[in-house]
Coordinates of C-alpha atoms in Angstrom, one line a residue:
X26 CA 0.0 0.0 0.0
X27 CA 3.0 2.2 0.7
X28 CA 4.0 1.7 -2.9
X29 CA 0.5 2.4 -4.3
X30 CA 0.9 5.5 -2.2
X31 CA 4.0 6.8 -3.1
X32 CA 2.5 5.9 -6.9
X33 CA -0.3 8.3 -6.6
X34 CA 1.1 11.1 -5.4
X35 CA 3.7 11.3 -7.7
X36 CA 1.5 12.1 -10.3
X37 CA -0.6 13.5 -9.1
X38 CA 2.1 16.5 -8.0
X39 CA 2.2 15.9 -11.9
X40 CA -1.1 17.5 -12.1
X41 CA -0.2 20.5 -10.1
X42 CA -3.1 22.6 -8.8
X43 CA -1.3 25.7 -9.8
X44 CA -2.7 26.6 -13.1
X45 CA -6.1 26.3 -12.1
X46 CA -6.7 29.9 -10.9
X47 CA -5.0 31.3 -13.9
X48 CA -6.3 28.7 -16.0
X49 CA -6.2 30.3 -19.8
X50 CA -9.1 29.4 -22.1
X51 CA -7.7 30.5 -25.2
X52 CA -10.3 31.8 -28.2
X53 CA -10.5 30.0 -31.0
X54 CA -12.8 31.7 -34.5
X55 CA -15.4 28.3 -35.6
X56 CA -16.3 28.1 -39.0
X57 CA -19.3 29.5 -38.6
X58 CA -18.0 32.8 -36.4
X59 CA -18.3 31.6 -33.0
X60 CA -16.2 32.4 -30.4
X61 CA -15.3 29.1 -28.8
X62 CA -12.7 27.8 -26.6
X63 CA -9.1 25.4 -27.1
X64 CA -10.8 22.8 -24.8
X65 CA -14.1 22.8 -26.9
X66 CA -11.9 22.5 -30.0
X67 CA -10.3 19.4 -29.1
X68 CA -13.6 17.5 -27.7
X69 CA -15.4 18.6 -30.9
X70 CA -12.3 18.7 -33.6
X71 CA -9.9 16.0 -32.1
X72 CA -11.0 13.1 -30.6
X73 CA -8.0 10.9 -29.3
X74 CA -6.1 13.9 -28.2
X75 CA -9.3 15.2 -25.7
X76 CA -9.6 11.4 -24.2
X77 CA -5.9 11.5 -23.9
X78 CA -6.3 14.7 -22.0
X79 CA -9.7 13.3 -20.3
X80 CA -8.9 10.6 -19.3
X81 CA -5.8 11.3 -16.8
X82 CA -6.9 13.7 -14.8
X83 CA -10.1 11.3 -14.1
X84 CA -8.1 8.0 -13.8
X85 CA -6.5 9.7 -10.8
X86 CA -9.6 11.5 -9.5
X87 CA -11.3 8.3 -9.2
X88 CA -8.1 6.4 -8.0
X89 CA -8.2 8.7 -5.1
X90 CA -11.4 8.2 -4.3
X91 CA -11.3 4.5 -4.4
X92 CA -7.8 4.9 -2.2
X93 CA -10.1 6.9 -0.1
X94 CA -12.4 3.8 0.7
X95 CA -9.8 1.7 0.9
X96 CA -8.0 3.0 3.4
X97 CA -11.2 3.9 4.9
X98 CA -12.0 -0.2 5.2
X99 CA -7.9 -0.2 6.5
X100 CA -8.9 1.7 9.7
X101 CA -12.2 0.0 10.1
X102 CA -10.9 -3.2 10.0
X103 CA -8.9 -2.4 12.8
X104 CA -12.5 -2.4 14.8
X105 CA -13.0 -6.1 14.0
X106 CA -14.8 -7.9 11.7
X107 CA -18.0 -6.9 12.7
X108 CA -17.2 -3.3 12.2
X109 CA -16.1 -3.8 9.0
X110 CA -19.3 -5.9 7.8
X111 CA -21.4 -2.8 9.2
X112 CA -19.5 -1.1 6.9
X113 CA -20.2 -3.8 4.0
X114 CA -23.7 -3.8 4.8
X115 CA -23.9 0.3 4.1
X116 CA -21.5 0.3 1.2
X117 CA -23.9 -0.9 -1.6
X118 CA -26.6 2.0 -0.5
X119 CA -23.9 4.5 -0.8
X120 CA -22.6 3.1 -4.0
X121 CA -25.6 3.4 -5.2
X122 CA -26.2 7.1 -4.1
X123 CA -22.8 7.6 -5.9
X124 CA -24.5 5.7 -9.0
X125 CA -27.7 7.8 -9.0
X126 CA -25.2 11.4 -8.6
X127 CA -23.1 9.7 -11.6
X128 CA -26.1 9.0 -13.4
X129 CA -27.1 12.3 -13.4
X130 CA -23.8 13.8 -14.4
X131 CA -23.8 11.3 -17.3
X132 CA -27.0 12.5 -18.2
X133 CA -26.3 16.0 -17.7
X134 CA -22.8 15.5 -19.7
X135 CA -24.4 13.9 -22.5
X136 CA -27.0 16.6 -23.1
X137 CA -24.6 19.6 -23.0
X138 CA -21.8 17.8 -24.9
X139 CA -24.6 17.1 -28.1
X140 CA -25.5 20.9 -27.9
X141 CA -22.0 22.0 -27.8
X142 CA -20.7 19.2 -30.8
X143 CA -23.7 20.8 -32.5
X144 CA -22.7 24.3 -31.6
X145 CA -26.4 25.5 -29.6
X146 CA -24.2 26.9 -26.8
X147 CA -27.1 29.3 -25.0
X148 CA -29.1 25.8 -25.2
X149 CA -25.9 23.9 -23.5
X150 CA -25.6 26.7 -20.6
X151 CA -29.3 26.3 -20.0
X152 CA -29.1 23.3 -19.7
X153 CA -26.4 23.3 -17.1
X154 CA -28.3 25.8 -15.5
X155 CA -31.5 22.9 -15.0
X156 CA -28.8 20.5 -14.2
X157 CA -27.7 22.2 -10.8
X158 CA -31.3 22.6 -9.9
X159 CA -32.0 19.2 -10.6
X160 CA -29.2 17.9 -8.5
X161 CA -30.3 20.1 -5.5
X162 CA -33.9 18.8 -5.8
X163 CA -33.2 15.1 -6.1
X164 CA -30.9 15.8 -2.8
X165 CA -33.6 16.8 -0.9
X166 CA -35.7 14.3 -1.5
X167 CA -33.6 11.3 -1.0
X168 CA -32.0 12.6 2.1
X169 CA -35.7 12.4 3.6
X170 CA -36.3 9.1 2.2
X171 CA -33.2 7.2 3.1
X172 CA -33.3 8.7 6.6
X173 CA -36.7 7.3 7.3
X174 CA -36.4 3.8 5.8
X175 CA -32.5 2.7 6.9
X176 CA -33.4 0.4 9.7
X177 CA -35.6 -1.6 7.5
X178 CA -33.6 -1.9 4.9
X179 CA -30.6 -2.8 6.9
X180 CA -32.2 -5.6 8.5
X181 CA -34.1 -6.8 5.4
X182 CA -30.2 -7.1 3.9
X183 CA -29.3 -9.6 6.9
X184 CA -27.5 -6.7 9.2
X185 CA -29.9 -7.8 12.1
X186 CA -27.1 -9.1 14.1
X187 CA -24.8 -5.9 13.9
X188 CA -28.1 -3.5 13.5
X189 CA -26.8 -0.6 15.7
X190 CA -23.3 -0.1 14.6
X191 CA -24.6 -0.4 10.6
X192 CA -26.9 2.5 11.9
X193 CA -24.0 4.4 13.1
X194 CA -22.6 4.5 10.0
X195 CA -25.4 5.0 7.5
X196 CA -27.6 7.3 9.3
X197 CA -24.3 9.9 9.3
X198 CA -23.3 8.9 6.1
X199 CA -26.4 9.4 4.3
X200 CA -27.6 12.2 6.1
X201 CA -24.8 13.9 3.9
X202 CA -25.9 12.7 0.3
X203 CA -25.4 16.5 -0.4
X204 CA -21.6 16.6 -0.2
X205 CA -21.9 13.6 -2.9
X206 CA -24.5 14.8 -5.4
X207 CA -23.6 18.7 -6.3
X208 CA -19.9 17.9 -6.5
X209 CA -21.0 15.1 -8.9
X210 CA -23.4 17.2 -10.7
X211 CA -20.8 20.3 -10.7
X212 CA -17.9 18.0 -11.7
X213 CA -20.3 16.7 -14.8
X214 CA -20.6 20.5 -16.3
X215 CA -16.7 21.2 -16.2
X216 CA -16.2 17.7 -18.1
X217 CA -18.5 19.0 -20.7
X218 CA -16.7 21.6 -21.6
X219 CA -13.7 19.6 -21.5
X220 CA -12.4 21.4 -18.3
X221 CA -10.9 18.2 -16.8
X222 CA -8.7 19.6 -14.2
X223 CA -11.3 21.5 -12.2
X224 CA -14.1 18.4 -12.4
X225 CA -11.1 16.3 -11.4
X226 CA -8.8 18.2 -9.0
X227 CA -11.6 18.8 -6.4
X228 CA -12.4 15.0 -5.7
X229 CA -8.9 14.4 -5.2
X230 CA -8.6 17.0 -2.8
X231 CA -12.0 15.3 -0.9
X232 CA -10.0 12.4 -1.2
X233 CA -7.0 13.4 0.7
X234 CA -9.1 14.9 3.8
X235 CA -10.9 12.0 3.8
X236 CA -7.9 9.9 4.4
X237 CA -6.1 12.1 6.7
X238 CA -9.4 12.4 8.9
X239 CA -9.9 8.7 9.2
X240 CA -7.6 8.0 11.8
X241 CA -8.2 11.0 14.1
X242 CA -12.4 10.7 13.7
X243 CA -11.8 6.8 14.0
X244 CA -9.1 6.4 17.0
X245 CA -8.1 9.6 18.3
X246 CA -11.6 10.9 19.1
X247 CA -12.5 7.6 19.8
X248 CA -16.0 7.7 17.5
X249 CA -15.5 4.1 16.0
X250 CA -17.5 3.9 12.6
X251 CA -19.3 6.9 13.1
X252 CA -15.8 8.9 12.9
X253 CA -15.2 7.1 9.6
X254 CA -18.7 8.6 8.3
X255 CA -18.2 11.7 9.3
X256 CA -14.8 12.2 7.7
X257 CA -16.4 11.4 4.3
X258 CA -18.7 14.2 5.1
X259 CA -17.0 16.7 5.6
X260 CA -14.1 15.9 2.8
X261 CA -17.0 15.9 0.2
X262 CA -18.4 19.0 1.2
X263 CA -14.6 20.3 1.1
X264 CA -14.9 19.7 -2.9
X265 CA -18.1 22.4 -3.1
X266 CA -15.7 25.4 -2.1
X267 CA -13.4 25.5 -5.1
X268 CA -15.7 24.2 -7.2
X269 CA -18.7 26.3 -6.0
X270 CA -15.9 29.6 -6.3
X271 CA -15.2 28.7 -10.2
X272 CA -19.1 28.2 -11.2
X273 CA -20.7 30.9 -9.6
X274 CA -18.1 33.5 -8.5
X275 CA -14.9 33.5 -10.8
X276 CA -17.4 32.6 -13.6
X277 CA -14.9 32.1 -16.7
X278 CA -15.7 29.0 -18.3
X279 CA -17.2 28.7 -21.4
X280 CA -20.3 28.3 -20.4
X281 CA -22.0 31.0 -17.3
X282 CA -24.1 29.2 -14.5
X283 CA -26.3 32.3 -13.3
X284 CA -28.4 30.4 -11.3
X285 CA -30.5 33.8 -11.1
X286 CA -31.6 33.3 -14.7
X287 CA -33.5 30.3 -14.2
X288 CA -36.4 29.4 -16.1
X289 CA -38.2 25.9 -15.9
X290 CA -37.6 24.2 -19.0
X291 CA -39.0 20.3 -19.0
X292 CA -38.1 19.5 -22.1
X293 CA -34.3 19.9 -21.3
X294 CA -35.2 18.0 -17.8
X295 CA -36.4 15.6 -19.6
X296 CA -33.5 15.6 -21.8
X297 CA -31.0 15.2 -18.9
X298 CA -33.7 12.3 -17.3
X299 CA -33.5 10.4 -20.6
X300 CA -30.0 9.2 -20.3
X301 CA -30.1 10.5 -16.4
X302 CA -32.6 8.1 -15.0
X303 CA -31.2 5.0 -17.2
X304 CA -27.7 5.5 -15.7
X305 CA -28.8 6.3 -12.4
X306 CA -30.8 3.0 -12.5
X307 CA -27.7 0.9 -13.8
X308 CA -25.9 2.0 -10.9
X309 CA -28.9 1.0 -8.7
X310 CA -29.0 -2.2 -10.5
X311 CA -25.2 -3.0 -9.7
X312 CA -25.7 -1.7 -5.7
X313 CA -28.4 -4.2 -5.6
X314 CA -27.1 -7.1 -6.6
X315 CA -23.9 -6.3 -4.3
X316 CA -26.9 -6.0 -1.6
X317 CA -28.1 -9.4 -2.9
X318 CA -24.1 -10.9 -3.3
X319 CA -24.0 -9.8 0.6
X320 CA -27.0 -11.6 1.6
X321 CA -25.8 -14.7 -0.1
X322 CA -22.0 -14.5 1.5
X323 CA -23.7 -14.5 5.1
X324 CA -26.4 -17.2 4.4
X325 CA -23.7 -19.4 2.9
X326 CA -20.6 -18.5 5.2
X327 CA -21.9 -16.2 7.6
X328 CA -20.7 -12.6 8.2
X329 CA -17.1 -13.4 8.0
X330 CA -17.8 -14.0 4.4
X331 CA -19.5 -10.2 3.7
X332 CA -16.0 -9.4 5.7
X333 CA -14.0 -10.9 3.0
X334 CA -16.3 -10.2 0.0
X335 CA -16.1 -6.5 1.3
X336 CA -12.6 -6.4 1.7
X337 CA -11.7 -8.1 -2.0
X338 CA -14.1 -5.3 -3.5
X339 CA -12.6 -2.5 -1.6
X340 CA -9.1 -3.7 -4.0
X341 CA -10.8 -4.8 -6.7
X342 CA -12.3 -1.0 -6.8
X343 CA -8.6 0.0 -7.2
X344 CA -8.6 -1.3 -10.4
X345 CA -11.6 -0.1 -11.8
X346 CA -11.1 3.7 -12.6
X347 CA -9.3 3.8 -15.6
X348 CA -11.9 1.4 -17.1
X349 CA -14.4 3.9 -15.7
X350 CA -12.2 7.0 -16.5
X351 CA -12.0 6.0 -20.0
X352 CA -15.6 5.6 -20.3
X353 CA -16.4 9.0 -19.2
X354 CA -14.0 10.6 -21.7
X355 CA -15.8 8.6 -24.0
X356 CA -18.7 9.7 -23.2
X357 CA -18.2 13.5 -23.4
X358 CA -16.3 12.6 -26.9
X359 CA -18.6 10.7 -28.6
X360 CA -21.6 13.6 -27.5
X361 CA -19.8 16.0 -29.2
X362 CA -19.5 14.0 -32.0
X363 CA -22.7 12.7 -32.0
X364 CA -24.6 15.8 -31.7
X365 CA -21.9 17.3 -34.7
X366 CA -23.1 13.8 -36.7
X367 CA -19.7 12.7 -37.6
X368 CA -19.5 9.0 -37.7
X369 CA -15.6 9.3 -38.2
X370 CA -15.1 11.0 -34.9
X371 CA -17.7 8.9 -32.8
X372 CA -15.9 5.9 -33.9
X373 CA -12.8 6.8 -33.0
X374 CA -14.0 7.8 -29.9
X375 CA -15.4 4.0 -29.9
X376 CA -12.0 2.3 -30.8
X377 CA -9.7 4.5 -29.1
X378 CA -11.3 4.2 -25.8
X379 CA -11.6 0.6 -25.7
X380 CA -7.7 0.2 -27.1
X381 CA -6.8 2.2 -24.4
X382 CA -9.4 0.1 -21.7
X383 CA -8.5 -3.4 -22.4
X384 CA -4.5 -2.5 -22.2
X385 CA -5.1 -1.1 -18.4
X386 CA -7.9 -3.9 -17.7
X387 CA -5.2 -6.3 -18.2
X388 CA -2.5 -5.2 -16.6
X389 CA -4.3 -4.9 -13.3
X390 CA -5.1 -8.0 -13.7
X391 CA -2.3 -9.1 -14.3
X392 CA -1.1 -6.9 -10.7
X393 CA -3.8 -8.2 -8.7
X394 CA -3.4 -12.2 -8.8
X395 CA 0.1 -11.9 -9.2
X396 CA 0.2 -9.7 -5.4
X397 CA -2.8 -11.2 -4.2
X398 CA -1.2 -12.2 -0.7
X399 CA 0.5 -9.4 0.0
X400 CA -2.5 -7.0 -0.7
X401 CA -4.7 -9.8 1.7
X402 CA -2.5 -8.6 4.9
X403 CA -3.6 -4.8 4.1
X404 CA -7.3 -5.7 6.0
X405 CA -6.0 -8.8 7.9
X406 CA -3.8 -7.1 10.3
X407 CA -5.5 -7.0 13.5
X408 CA -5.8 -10.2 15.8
X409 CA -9.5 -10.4 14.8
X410 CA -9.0 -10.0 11.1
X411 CA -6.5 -12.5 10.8
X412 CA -8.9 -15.4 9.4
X413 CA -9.7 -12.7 6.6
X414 CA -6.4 -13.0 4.9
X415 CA -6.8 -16.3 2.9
X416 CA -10.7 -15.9 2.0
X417 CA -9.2 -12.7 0.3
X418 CA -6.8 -14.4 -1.3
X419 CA -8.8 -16.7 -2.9
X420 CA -11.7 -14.1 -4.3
X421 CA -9.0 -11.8 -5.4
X422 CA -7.9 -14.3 -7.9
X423 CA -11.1 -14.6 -9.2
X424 CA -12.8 -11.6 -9.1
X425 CA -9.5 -9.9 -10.8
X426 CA -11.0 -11.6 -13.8
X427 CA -14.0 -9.8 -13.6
X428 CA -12.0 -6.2 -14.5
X429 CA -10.6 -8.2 -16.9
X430 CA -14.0 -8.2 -19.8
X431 CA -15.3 -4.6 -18.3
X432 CA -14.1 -1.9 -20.8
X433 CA -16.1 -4.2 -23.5
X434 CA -19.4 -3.3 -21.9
X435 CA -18.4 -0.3 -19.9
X436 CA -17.3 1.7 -22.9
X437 CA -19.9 0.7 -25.0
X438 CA -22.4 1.2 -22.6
X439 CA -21.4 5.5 -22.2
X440 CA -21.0 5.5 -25.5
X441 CA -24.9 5.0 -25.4
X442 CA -25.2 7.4 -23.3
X443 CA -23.4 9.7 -25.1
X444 CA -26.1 9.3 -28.0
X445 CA -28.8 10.4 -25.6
X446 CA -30.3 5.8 -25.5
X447 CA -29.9 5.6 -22.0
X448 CA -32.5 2.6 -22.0
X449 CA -30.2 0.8 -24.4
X450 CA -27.1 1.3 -22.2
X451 CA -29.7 0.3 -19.3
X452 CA -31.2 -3.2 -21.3
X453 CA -27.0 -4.1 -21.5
X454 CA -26.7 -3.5 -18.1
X455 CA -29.2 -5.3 -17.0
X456 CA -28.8 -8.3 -19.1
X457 CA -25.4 -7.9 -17.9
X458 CA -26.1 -8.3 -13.6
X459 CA -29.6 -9.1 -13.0
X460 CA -29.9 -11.8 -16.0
X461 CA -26.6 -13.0 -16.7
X462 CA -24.3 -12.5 -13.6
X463 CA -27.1 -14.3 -11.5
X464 CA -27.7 -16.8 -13.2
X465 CA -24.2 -17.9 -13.2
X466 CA -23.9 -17.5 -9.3
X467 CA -27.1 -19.5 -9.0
X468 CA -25.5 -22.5 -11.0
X469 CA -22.1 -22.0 -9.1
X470 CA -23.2 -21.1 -5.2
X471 CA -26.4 -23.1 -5.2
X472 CA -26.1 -25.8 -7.7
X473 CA -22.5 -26.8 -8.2
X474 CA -22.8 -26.1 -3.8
X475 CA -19.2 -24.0 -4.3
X476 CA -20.7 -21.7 -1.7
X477 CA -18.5 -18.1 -1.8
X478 CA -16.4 -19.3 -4.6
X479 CA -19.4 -20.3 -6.6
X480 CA -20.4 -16.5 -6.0
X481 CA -17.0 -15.1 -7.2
X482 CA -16.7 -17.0 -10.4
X483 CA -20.4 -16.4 -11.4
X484 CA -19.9 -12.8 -11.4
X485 CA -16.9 -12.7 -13.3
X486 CA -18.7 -15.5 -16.1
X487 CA -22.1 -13.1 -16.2
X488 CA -19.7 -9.8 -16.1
X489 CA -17.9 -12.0 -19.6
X490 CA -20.9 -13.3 -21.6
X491 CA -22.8 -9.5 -20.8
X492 CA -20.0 -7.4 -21.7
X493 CA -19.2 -9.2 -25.6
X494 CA -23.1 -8.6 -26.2
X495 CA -22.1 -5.8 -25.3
X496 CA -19.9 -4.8 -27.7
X497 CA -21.2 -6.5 -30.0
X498 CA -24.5 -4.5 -29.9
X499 CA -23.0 -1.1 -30.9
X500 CA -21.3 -2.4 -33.6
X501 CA -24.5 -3.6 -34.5
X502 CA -25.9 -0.5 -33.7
X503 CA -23.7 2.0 -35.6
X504 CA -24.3 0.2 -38.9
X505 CA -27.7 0.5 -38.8
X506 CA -28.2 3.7 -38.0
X507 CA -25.0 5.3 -40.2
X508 CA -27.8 7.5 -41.9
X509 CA -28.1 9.6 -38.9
X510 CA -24.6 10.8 -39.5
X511 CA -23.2 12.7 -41.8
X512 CA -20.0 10.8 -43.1
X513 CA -16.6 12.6 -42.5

């Protein structure tokens, strides 16, 4: 972990935070007289160059994040295993708040990056405008829900046992759903307008609070799991100030948020919902069959199991954001060159992305069964957690597999998105979890009798067989519809 620390921050003193406040937007003349800007240029003109440039910045955004959780799991699991499955047992719901804020932001991405590719820019600020004021809306409304229906739903996911330290953590957690969904929302409008550093730089610095928080909330203070929630808190809201001081005060992006010159539009709410609500619900789809995955684990092997499986996904995590990264840049790519209809650039975008997602996918692969025993010790190393280390061990070399077949389906899947058919990229997904990666643990776990392990290699055969349809279905998909665009 020391390595994988000293790895991170090497690059990302790489991506200095210096240039931010003087960040220069140069002009650039379009061909039809418009004053645009070098970062709109290259998401609209140049398509591997702005996912080169994307895609960094957000690999190590999301790293950081992820880092953040892990390390997060790292202190909990000093607690004991119990702790550590309270944790498990809140981690799909949260996940899935960070799915539903995501969702959004893809939706929100998708819709400005169309108008800007087909240069409506007073449509694309509007509709950054509606997409802050949907994000404070939806806030509101989940935080009351959530807070009102988290014993239920804890027990109805087998947390019975450990019911008041799961409450602990979620009731703080997701009381602060805020600090998660306007930095998401906020982070989506920069990426739109292909100003990657400030969507990225923020959510590192949330990150880094969160992980140097940890330990004092946790240990010093004495406040157990609650500590750990309230350090995510407060290092997410952290992420509003610099972001909140570039959107509404400094105000010199390409596109103006004046919040002040709001006027409901539904039409471009329900453009944002269109690929908003499908993306949202993907991510609810994945939370929930973690939720399910969890309920499994402890029926089978008991809560020593959700320990393990928790643990294992907290590393497995590690090696999902460049897949994810690369996704996103896709996504803002191929809107722009959807919405400018040209097929050349859109699949490129296509190509280039997954190139550049099945190189990474297999080298972290590669990284995590080669050093799964050494990365087991990282949540083993308390007297109590010491039965944890060869269970991880042994679902690390499987589920390593299951990064292995992701950019397939994960790339194809924004690149939907990017097209505004957010219920295609929700059918794959779908397909992918609820039909495919179920079956397959139903035959392993329950059939075959191969309890956990069953579990593990059923995901990975369902995440497989989903992600080459897949694929295979925008291929399909492109040629079909190559009227739409018009060929340059």
């Amino acid at each position: 972990m020391g390595i994988a620390l000293a790895f991170y921050f090497f690059f990302f003193n790489l991506l200095t935070f210096g240039d931010l406040l003087s960040q220069a937007n140069e002009e650039i003349i379009d061909d039809n007289g418009m004053e645009t800007t070098e970062d709109i240029d290259l998401i609209v003109n140049h398509p591997k160059k702005a996912i080169n440039k994307l895609v960094l910045p957000i690999i190590f955004s999301n790293l950081f994040m992820v880092l953040n959780n892990i390390i997060d799991g790292i202190w909990v699991a000093g607690l004991g295993s119990d702790s550590l499955a309270a944790v498990g047992f809140v981690t799909p719901i949260f996940l899935c708040m960070v799915g539903f804020a995501n969702g959004l932001g893809a939706g929100a991405n998708s819709l400005i990056s169309r108008c800007i590719g087909a240069e409506r820019y007073e449509s694309a600020g509007n509709s950054a405008i509606h997409a802050m004021m949907l994000s404070i809306i939806t806030t509101v409304v989940l935080t009351a829900i959530l807070l009102l229906s988290l014993r239920s739903i804890f027990i109805s996911m087998g947390a019975a046992s450990i019911i008041d330290e799961t409450l602990d953590y979620g009731y703080i957690l997701l009381a602060g759903i805020f600090s998660l969904f306007l930095p998401a929302m906020m982070a989506a409008i920069f990426r739109s307008q292909g100003e990657i550093k400030r969507a990225s730089y923020p959510l590192i610095l949330n990150a880094i609070i969160n992980m140097i928080l940890d330990p004092i909330f946790i240990y010093v203070f004495g406040w157990g799991v609650k500590g750990a929630a309230f350090a995510t808190v407060i290092a997410g809201t952290s992420a509003l100030i610099p972001m909140g001081y570039w959107m509404f005060v400094k105000r010199d992006s390409f596109l103006e948020i004046r919040m002040k010159e709001y006027k409901t539009n539904l039409k471009i709410y329900r453009d944002i919902l269109v690929v908003g609500i499908p993306a949202s619900l993907e991510q609810i789809i994945l939370s929930s069959v973690a939720i399910l995955m969890n309920y499994w684990l402890s029926l089978l092997s008991g809560t020593i199991a959700v320990a393990a499986y928790t643990a294992t996904w907290r590393l497995i995590s590690l090696g999902i954001p460049p897949v994810i990264a690369i996704g996103v840049a896709a996504l803002t790519v191929g809107g722009a060159a959807y919405g400018a209809k040209n097929l050349r650039n859109f699949k490129t975008a296509l190509n280039y992305s997954l190139k550049l997602g099945l190189i990474s996918s297999i080298l972290i692969c590669i990284f995590f069964f080669v050093f799964a025993e050494p990365l087991s010790f990282i949540f083993s190393y308390s007297a109590d957690g010491s039965i944890l280390a060869s269970r991880v061990v042994e679902a690390l070399r499987i589920l390593c597999f299951f990064i292995l077949f992701m950019p397939l389906g994960s790339i194809a899947g924004s690149l939907f998105q990017s097209m505004g058919k957010g219920t295609i990229s929700l059918f794959l997904t779908f397909l992918r979890a609820v039909i495919l990666e179920i079956l397959f643990v139903v035959i392993f776990a329950f059939v075959f009798e191969l309890a956990d392990i069953g579990i593990y290699a059923g995901l990975v055969c369902g995440m497989a067989v989903g992600s080459f349809i897949s694929y295979g279905f925008i291929l399909y998909y492109l040629k079909k519809h190559e009227d739409y665009f018009e060929i340059k």
